[in-house]
mmCIF file of C-alpha atoms in Angstrom:
data_model
loop_
_atom_site.group_PDB
_atom_site.id
_atom_site.type_symbol
_atom_site.label_atom_id
_atom_site.label_comp_id
_atom_site.label_asym_id
_atom_site.label_seq_id
_atom_site.Cartn_x
_atom_site.Cartn_y
_atom_site.Cartn_z
ATOM 1 C CA UNK X 289 52.996 43.979 39.374
ATOM 2 C CA UNK X 290 55.219 44.533 42.449
ATOM 3 C CA UNK X 291 52.816 47.032 44.102
ATOM 4 C CA UNK X 292 49.976 44.766 44.495
ATOM 5 C CA UNK X 293 51.703 42.258 46.075
ATOM 6 C CA UNK X 294 50.163 40.925 49.440
ATOM 7 C CA UNK X 295 53.053 40.913 51.939
ATOM 8 C CA UNK X 296 52.659 37.878 54.236
ATOM 9 C CA UNK X 297 51.844 38.799 57.699
ATOM 10 C CA UNK X 298 53.468 37.687 60.124
ATOM 11 C CA UNK X 299 55.836 38.851 59.962
ATOM 12 C CA UNK X 300 55.218 42.398 57.685
ATOM 13 C CA UNK X 301 53.956 44.954 59.136
ATOM 14 C CA UNK X 302 51.892 47.931 56.962
ATOM 15 C CA UNK X 303 53.150 51.626 58.189
ATOM 16 C CA UNK X 304 52.627 54.052 55.270
ATOM 17 C CA UNK X 305 55.629 55.793 54.729
ATOM 18 C CA UNK X 306 58.209 53.256 55.430
ATOM 19 C CA UNK X 307 59.016 49.985 53.458
ATOM 20 C CA UNK X 308 60.310 46.373 54.513
ATOM 21 C CA UNK X 309 58.981 46.916 58.030
ATOM 22 C CA UNK X 310 58.834 43.375 59.694
ATOM 23 C CA UNK X 311 59.162 41.289 63.013
ATOM 24 C CA UNK X 312 62.501 39.290 63.061
ATOM 25 C CA UNK X 313 60.839 37.502 66.287
ATOM 26 C CA UNK X 314 58.557 34.184 65.944
ATOM 27 C CA UNK X 315 60.558 31.615 64.573
ATOM 28 C CA UNK X 316 61.797 28.586 66.015
ATOM 29 C CA UNK X 317 64.778 27.797 68.055
ATOM 30 C CA UNK X 318 66.352 24.688 66.019
ATOM 31 C CA UNK X 319 67.619 22.409 69.472
ATOM 32 C CA UNK X 320 64.859 23.114 71.540
ATOM 33 C CA UNK X 321 61.471 22.379 70.873
ATOM 34 C CA UNK X 322 58.221 24.443 71.689
ATOM 35 C CA UNK X 323 61.375 27.237 71.740
ATOM 36 C CA UNK X 324 60.838 30.357 69.742
ATOM 37 C CA UNK X 325 62.112 34.132 69.294
ATOM 38 C CA UNK X 326 60.051 36.535 71.478
ATOM 39 C CA UNK X 327 57.889 38.519 69.011
ATOM 40 C CA UNK X 328 57.338 42.495 69.056
ATOM 41 C CA UNK X 329 60.926 42.675 70.462
ATOM 42 C CA UNK X 330 63.060 43.173 66.717
ATOM 43 C CA UNK X 331 62.093 44.992 64.673
ATOM 44 C CA UNK X 332 63.497 46.369 60.746
ATOM 45 C CA UNK X 333 63.220 48.510 58.173
ATOM 46 C CA UNK X 334 64.555 50.233 55.769
ATOM 47 C CA UNK X 335 65.351 53.897 56.739
ATOM 48 C CA UNK X 336 62.010 55.718 58.304
ATOM 49 C CA UNK X 337 63.119 59.084 57.409
ATOM 50 C CA UNK X 338 59.347 59.301 55.840
ATOM 51 C CA UNK X 339 57.265 57.806 57.901
ATOM 52 C CA UNK X 340 53.404 59.636 57.609
ATOM 53 C CA UNK X 341 51.720 60.464 61.154
ATOM 54 C CA UNK X 342 49.348 57.045 60.715
ATOM 55 C CA UNK X 343 52.752 55.233 60.413
ATOM 56 C CA UNK X 344 54.644 56.735 63.676
ATOM 57 C CA UNK X 345 51.032 56.005 65.454
ATOM 58 C CA UNK X 346 51.729 52.531 64.171
ATOM 59 C CA UNK X 347 55.480 51.973 64.975
ATOM 60 C CA UNK X 348 54.172 53.791 68.632
ATOM 61 C CA UNK X 349 51.768 50.957 69.204
ATOM 62 C CA UNK X 350 54.464 48.155 68.757
ATOM 63 C CA UNK X 351 55.941 50.125 72.126
ATOM 64 C CA UNK X 352 59.269 50.721 70.089
ATOM 65 C CA UNK X 353 61.874 52.822 72.168
ATOM 66 C CA UNK X 354 64.923 53.107 70.010
ATOM 67 C CA UNK X 355 65.487 53.384 66.520
ATOM 68 C CA UNK X 356 69.190 51.900 66.026
ATOM 69 C CA UNK X 357 70.035 54.016 62.725
ATOM 70 C CA UNK X 358 73.012 52.035 60.900
ATOM 71 C CA UNK X 359 73.579 54.756 57.983
ATOM 72 C CA UNK X 360 77.102 56.139 57.746
ATOM 73 C CA UNK X 361 77.663 59.887 58.424
ATOM 74 C CA UNK X 362 78.465 59.960 54.677
ATOM 75 C CA UNK X 363 74.732 58.480 53.435
ATOM 76 C CA UNK X 364 73.075 60.979 56.618
ATOM 77 C CA UNK X 365 75.039 64.014 54.986
ATOM 78 C CA UNK X 366 73.646 63.394 51.440
ATOM 79 C CA UNK X 367 69.554 63.170 53.467
ATOM 80 C CA UNK X 368 67.654 66.216 52.301
ATOM 81 C CA UNK X 369 65.630 65.832 55.434
ATOM 82 C CA UNK X 370 66.408 65.111 59.239
ATOM 83 C CA UNK X 371 66.422 60.926 60.709
ATOM 84 C CA UNK X 372 62.979 60.648 62.091
ATOM 85 C CA UNK X 373 62.387 60.649 65.644
ATOM 86 C CA UNK X 374 59.186 60.350 67.510
ATOM 87 C CA UNK X 375 57.236 60.403 70.833
ATOM 88 C CA UNK X 376 58.367 57.788 72.915
ATOM 89 C CA UNK X 377 61.448 56.769 70.891
ATOM 90 C CA UNK X 378 64.482 57.868 70.179
ATOM 91 C CA UNK X 379 67.442 57.297 67.278
ATOM 92 C CA UNK X 380 70.628 56.076 68.220
ATOM 93 C CA UNK X 381 73.266 57.014 65.882
ATOM 94 C CA UNK X 382 75.004 53.331 64.967
ATOM 95 C CA UNK X 383 77.319 53.294 61.887
ATOM 96 C CA UNK X 384 78.892 50.511 60.813
ATOM 97 C CA UNK X 385 80.826 52.953 58.584
ATOM 98 C CA UNK X 386 81.930 56.552 59.676
ATOM 99 C CA UNK X 387 83.071 57.352 55.793
ATOM 100 C CA UNK X 388 81.535 55.183 53.446
ATOM 101 C CA UNK X 389 77.887 55.045 51.710
ATOM 102 C CA UNK X 390 76.182 51.749 51.476
ATOM 103 C CA UNK X 391 73.319 52.346 50.220
ATOM 104 C CA UNK X 392 71.569 50.396 47.213
ATOM 105 C CA UNK X 393 73.268 52.103 44.425
ATOM 106 C CA UNK X 394 76.742 52.819 46.167
ATOM 107 C CA UNK X 395 77.141 49.146 47.242
ATOM 108 C CA UNK X 396 76.381 47.965 43.941
ATOM 109 C CA UNK X 397 79.121 50.287 42.588
ATOM 110 C CA UNK X 398 81.423 48.620 45.726
ATOM 111 C CA UNK X 399 80.346 45.231 44.421
ATOM 112 C CA UNK X 400 81.029 46.061 40.735
ATOM 113 C CA UNK X 401 84.920 45.208 41.422
ATOM 114 C CA UNK X 402 83.855 41.486 42.278
ATOM 115 C CA UNK X 403 81.856 39.016 41.144
ATOM 116 C CA UNK X 404 78.322 39.419 40.268
ATOM 117 C CA UNK X 405 76.145 37.119 42.861
ATOM 118 C CA UNK X 406 76.854 34.907 45.885
ATOM 119 C CA UNK X 407 81.204 36.076 46.104
ATOM 120 C CA UNK X 408 80.131 39.390 45.847
ATOM 121 C CA UNK X 409 77.751 40.218 48.787
ATOM 122 C CA UNK X 410 79.723 37.768 50.944
ATOM 123 C CA UNK X 411 82.752 39.989 50.233
ATOM 124 C CA UNK X 412 80.637 42.804 51.417
ATOM 125 C CA UNK X 413 79.010 41.411 54.310
ATOM 126 C CA UNK X 414 82.326 40.736 55.646
ATOM 127 C CA UNK X 415 83.372 43.995 55.195
ATOM 128 C CA UNK X 416 80.262 44.725 57.671
ATOM 129 C CA UNK X 417 81.194 42.017 59.871
ATOM 130 C CA UNK X 418 84.809 43.732 60.239
ATOM 131 C CA UNK X 419 83.535 47.530 60.104
ATOM 132 C CA UNK X 420 81.161 46.771 63.108
ATOM 133 C CA UNK X 421 84.029 45.730 64.811
ATOM 134 C CA UNK X 422 86.766 48.564 63.722
ATOM 135 C CA UNK X 423 88.490 49.633 67.148
ATOM 136 C CA UNK X 424 88.294 52.807 64.976
ATOM 137 C CA UNK X 425 84.557 53.482 65.239
ATOM 138 C CA UNK X 426 83.621 55.003 68.739
ATOM 139 C CA UNK X 427 79.993 54.083 68.018
ATOM 140 C CA UNK X 428 80.074 50.581 68.663
ATOM 141 C CA UNK X 429 77.002 49.700 66.191
ATOM 142 C CA UNK X 430 76.695 46.070 67.161
ATOM 143 C CA UNK X 431 77.673 46.071 70.407
ATOM 144 C CA UNK X 432 74.953 48.885 71.392
ATOM 145 C CA UNK X 433 71.980 46.754 69.761
ATOM 146 C CA UNK X 434 72.947 43.882 71.383
ATOM 147 C CA UNK X 435 73.712 45.167 74.747
ATOM 148 C CA UNK X 436 69.880 46.689 74.899
ATOM 149 C CA UNK X 437 68.763 43.089 73.761
ATOM 150 C CA UNK X 438 70.584 41.632 76.909
ATOM 151 C CA UNK X 439 69.317 45.021 79.328
ATOM 152 C CA UNK X 440 66.633 44.652 81.684
ATOM 153 C CA UNK X 441 63.551 44.817 82.284
ATOM 154 C CA UNK X 442 63.283 41.212 80.382
ATOM 155 C CA UNK X 443 61.874 41.185 78.187
ATOM 156 C CA UNK X 444 64.282 44.685 77.067
ATOM 157 C CA UNK X 445 61.707 47.621 75.130
ATOM 158 C CA UNK X 446 60.810 46.850 71.624
ATOM 159 C CA UNK X 447 63.691 47.926 68.738
ATOM 160 C CA UNK X 448 63.465 49.186 65.110
ATOM 161 C CA UNK X 449 66.778 48.689 63.987
ATOM 162 C CA UNK X 450 67.294 50.013 60.161
ATOM 163 C CA UNK X 451 69.776 50.948 57.413
ATOM 164 C CA UNK X 452 69.161 52.853 54.196
ATOM 165 C CA UNK X 453 67.562 49.841 52.550
ATOM 166 C CA UNK X 454 67.519 47.710 55.554
ATOM 167 C CA UNK X 455 68.856 45.078 53.653
ATOM 168 C CA UNK X 456 72.903 44.272 54.073
ATOM 169 C CA UNK X 457 73.717 45.670 57.430
ATOM 170 C CA UNK X 458 70.379 45.315 58.812
ATOM 171 C CA UNK X 459 70.588 41.406 57.591
ATOM 172 C CA UNK X 460 73.637 40.862 58.491
ATOM 173 C CA UNK X 461 73.162 42.108 62.953
ATOM 174 C CA UNK X 462 69.421 40.534 62.841
ATOM 175 C CA UNK X 463 71.302 37.155 61.401
ATOM 176 C CA UNK X 464 73.895 37.500 64.462
ATOM 177 C CA UNK X 465 71.078 37.718 66.993
ATOM 178 C CA UNK X 466 68.960 34.881 65.464
ATOM 179 C CA UNK X 467 71.921 32.797 64.926
ATOM 180 C CA UNK X 468 72.931 33.164 68.347
ATOM 181 C CA UNK X 469 69.840 32.183 69.684
ATOM 182 C CA UNK X 470 69.478 29.225 67.814
ATOM 183 C CA UNK X 471 67.572 29.713 64.751
ATOM 184 C CA UNK X 472 68.929 27.545 61.992
ATOM 185 C CA UNK X 473 70.651 28.649 59.088
ATOM 186 C CA UNK X 474 67.743 28.012 57.217
ATOM 187 C CA UNK X 475 65.129 29.660 58.478
ATOM 188 C CA UNK X 476 68.156 33.061 59.231
ATOM 189 C CA UNK X 477 68.264 32.870 55.386
ATOM 190 C CA UNK X 478 64.845 33.055 54.606
ATOM 191 C CA UNK X 479 64.254 35.764 56.578
ATOM 192 C CA UNK X 480 66.792 37.623 54.977
ATOM 193 C CA UNK X 481 65.465 36.651 51.816
ATOM 194 C CA UNK X 482 61.614 38.243 52.918
ATOM 195 C CA UNK X 483 63.492 41.930 52.431
ATOM 196 C CA UNK X 484 63.185 41.253 48.114
ATOM 197 C CA UNK X 485 59.073 41.063 48.696
ATOM 198 C CA UNK X 486 59.395 44.123 51.268
ATOM 199 C CA UNK X 487 61.561 46.272 49.165
ATOM 200 C CA UNK X 488 59.270 45.431 46.085
ATOM 201 C CA UNK X 489 57.679 48.846 46.194
ATOM 202 C CA UNK X 490 61.455 50.422 45.831
ATOM 203 C CA UNK X 491 63.041 47.794 43.126
ATOM 204 C CA UNK X 492 61.824 49.664 39.968
ATOM 205 C CA UNK X 493 63.271 53.240 40.842
ATOM 206 C CA UNK X 494 66.126 51.410 41.966
ATOM 207 C CA UNK X 495 67.115 49.430 39.098
ATOM 208 C CA UNK X 496 66.377 52.956 36.878
ATOM 209 C CA UNK X 497 68.647 54.746 38.783
ATOM 210 C CA UNK X 498 71.591 51.691 38.569
ATOM 211 C CA UNK X 499 70.848 51.667 35.065
ATOM 212 C CA UNK X 500 70.601 54.840 33.716
ATOM 213 C CA UNK X 501 73.275 56.502 32.020
ATOM 214 C CA UNK X 502 76.737 56.607 33.773
ATOM 215 C CA UNK X 503 75.237 54.497 36.498
ATOM 216 C CA UNK X 504 77.533 51.335 37.654
ATOM 217 C CA UNK X 505 75.197 48.448 35.909
ATOM 218 C CA UNK X 506 74.633 51.195 33.109
ATOM 219 C CA UNK X 507 72.252 49.062 30.290
ATOM 220 C CA UNK X 508 72.413 46.055 32.380
ATOM 221 C CA UNK X 509 69.428 45.344 34.245
ATOM 222 C CA UNK X 510 69.695 41.723 35.000
ATOM 223 C CA UNK X 511 73.201 43.097 37.119
ATOM 224 C CA UNK X 512 70.945 45.281 38.700
ATOM 225 C CA UNK X 513 68.450 43.198 39.928
ATOM 226 C CA UNK X 514 71.148 40.980 41.356
ATOM 227 C CA UNK X 515 73.037 43.371 43.273
ATOM 228 C CA UNK X 516 69.531 44.797 45.289
ATOM 229 C CA UNK X 517 68.628 41.217 45.731
ATOM 230 C CA UNK X 518 68.314 39.350 49.149
ATOM 231 C CA UNK X 519 68.584 35.876 47.906
ATOM 232 C CA UNK X 520 69.004 33.129 50.300
ATOM 233 C CA UNK X 521 72.433 31.324 49.010
ATOM 234 C CA UNK X 522 74.149 34.963 49.761
ATOM 235 C CA UNK X 523 73.218 34.423 53.923
ATOM 236 C CA UNK X 524 73.872 31.670 54.039
ATOM 237 C CA UNK X 525 77.497 31.524 52.324
ATOM 238 C CA UNK X 526 77.864 34.903 54.982
ATOM 239 C CA UNK X 527 77.156 32.385 57.780
ATOM 240 C CA UNK X 528 79.516 29.737 56.256
ATOM 241 C CA UNK X 529 81.782 32.437 56.143
ATOM 242 C CA UNK X 530 81.257 33.291 59.497
ATOM 243 C CA UNK X 531 82.306 30.125 60.818
ATOM 244 C CA UNK X 532 85.289 29.736 58.449
ATOM 245 C CA UNK X 533 86.933 33.128 59.962
ATOM 246 C CA UNK X 534 85.840 33.465 63.094
ATOM 247 C CA UNK X 535 84.885 30.168 64.088
ATOM 248 C CA UNK X 536 81.261 30.548 65.231
ATOM 249 C CA UNK X 537 78.927 33.606 65.976
ATOM 250 C CA UNK X 538 79.450 33.216 69.488
ATOM 251 C CA UNK X 539 83.240 33.376 68.804
ATOM 252 C CA UNK X 540 82.836 36.332 66.434
ATOM 253 C CA UNK X 541 80.870 38.419 69.349
ATOM 254 C CA UNK X 542 83.151 36.717 72.330
ATOM 255 C CA UNK X 543 86.228 37.776 71.100
ATOM 256 C CA UNK X 544 86.253 39.981 68.195
ATOM 257 C CA UNK X 545 83.617 42.072 69.352
ATOM 258 C CA UNK X 546 84.232 41.779 72.795
ATOM 259 C CA UNK X 547 81.045 41.147 74.475
ATOM 260 C CA UNK X 548 81.046 39.134 77.879
ATOM 261 C CA UNK X 549 79.288 35.394 77.919
ATOM 262 C CA UNK X 550 77.073 37.012 80.285
ATOM 263 C CA UNK X 551 75.713 38.782 77.727
ATOM 264 C CA UNK X 552 75.078 36.220 75.584
ATOM 265 C CA UNK X 553 73.517 34.212 78.269
ATOM 266 C CA UNK X 554 71.534 37.350 79.222
ATOM 267 C CA UNK X 555 70.292 38.268 75.299
ATOM 268 C CA UNK X 556 68.928 34.690 74.891
ATOM 269 C CA UNK X 557 67.128 34.227 78.420
ATOM 270 C CA UNK X 558 65.895 37.465 77.035
ATOM 271 C CA UNK X 559 64.422 36.206 73.700
ATOM 272 C CA UNK X 560 64.563 32.597 73.823
ATOM 273 C CA UNK X 561 60.762 32.209 74.807
ATOM 274 C CA UNK X 562 58.213 29.328 75.270
ATOM 275 C CA UNK X 563 55.469 28.891 72.769
ATOM 276 C CA UNK X 564 52.688 29.467 74.759
ATOM 277 C CA UNK X 565 49.668 27.304 74.313
ATOM 278 C CA UNK X 566 48.099 27.325 70.662
ATOM 279 C CA UNK X 567 50.588 29.457 69.028
ATOM 280 C CA UNK X 568 53.127 28.662 66.230
ATOM 281 C CA UNK X 569 55.918 30.108 64.730
ATOM 282 C CA UNK X 570 56.411 32.428 62.001
ATOM 283 C CA UNK X 571 54.830 29.802 59.062
ATOM 284 C CA UNK X 572 58.165 30.231 57.034
ATOM 285 C CA UNK X 573 57.841 26.230 55.951
ATOM 286 C CA UNK X 574 54.533 27.382 55.292
ATOM 287 C CA UNK X 575 54.724 30.778 53.483
ATOM 288 C CA UNK X 576 58.223 29.794 51.408
ATOM 289 C CA UNK X 577 56.859 28.331 48.892
ATOM 290 C CA UNK X 578 54.099 31.881 48.412
ATOM 291 C CA UNK X 579 57.141 34.083 49.071
ATOM 292 C CA UNK X 580 59.368 32.127 46.585
ATOM 293 C CA UNK X 581 56.124 32.755 43.860
ATOM 294 C CA UNK X 582 55.828 36.446 45.099
ATOM 295 C CA UNK X 583 59.680 37.091 44.575
ATOM 296 C CA UNK X 584 59.562 35.391 40.838
ATOM 297 C CA UNK X 585 57.054 37.975 39.828
ATOM 298 C CA UNK X 586 59.110 41.516 40.933
#
């Protein structure tokens, strides 16, 4: 059934050879009527290694100049093919972890040691937040992305952020950007949950790998499905954790990541825009019923 799903557009973009590709812009800014996150700058996806030429042409038309790859060195060493680049865009290695595999299968193995569901995901996402600011990580993964979004010209050039599935590490950095811009928790969590649709065609092969003999969820399909999910409550709980642990998203970025207030203000200036006359934000409330119904079919 999943292969027959019609992905809502916006925000999804179909490009052959890449899954879960969507624009993370177009969402309303909660505290400023008539403002939204700029479209056409911040794109997210799963690993683009298998993009075909048609898919590359689509990403070229989007104007993407930088491909920020959050995968670890361990994950890259497992791959048989080189990471994808194309004319006009360069890959920027930004591993959140240097020596940890955070692919869906590896994350499932890690989560198996926690309670199934929200608590496990909050712990996993807490480790992503701490890994991204580790003094031992010279790649400065999230800083590098945020500094690009703060750069001139205004707006900065479009970027693609990805990890393995475009769900967990990618979901955390996108949530940080949207929260910084003033998007509400509920909308951020909805945007995150769209990954369940974006990865629909990959769901069955992943579940089969997770439930195979000797795999983390051998014979337990229900547990496997939970742990490859992207439910709204996982992100809502993670945003609450950020406030409990760091005070706020801005405090995390300022005090723990070491970005300047000038950098944060520039990101907001670059990404928060007035809606053009007649333009609408991404109809997240209008398509939530559609999204929920489609996720239920997966």
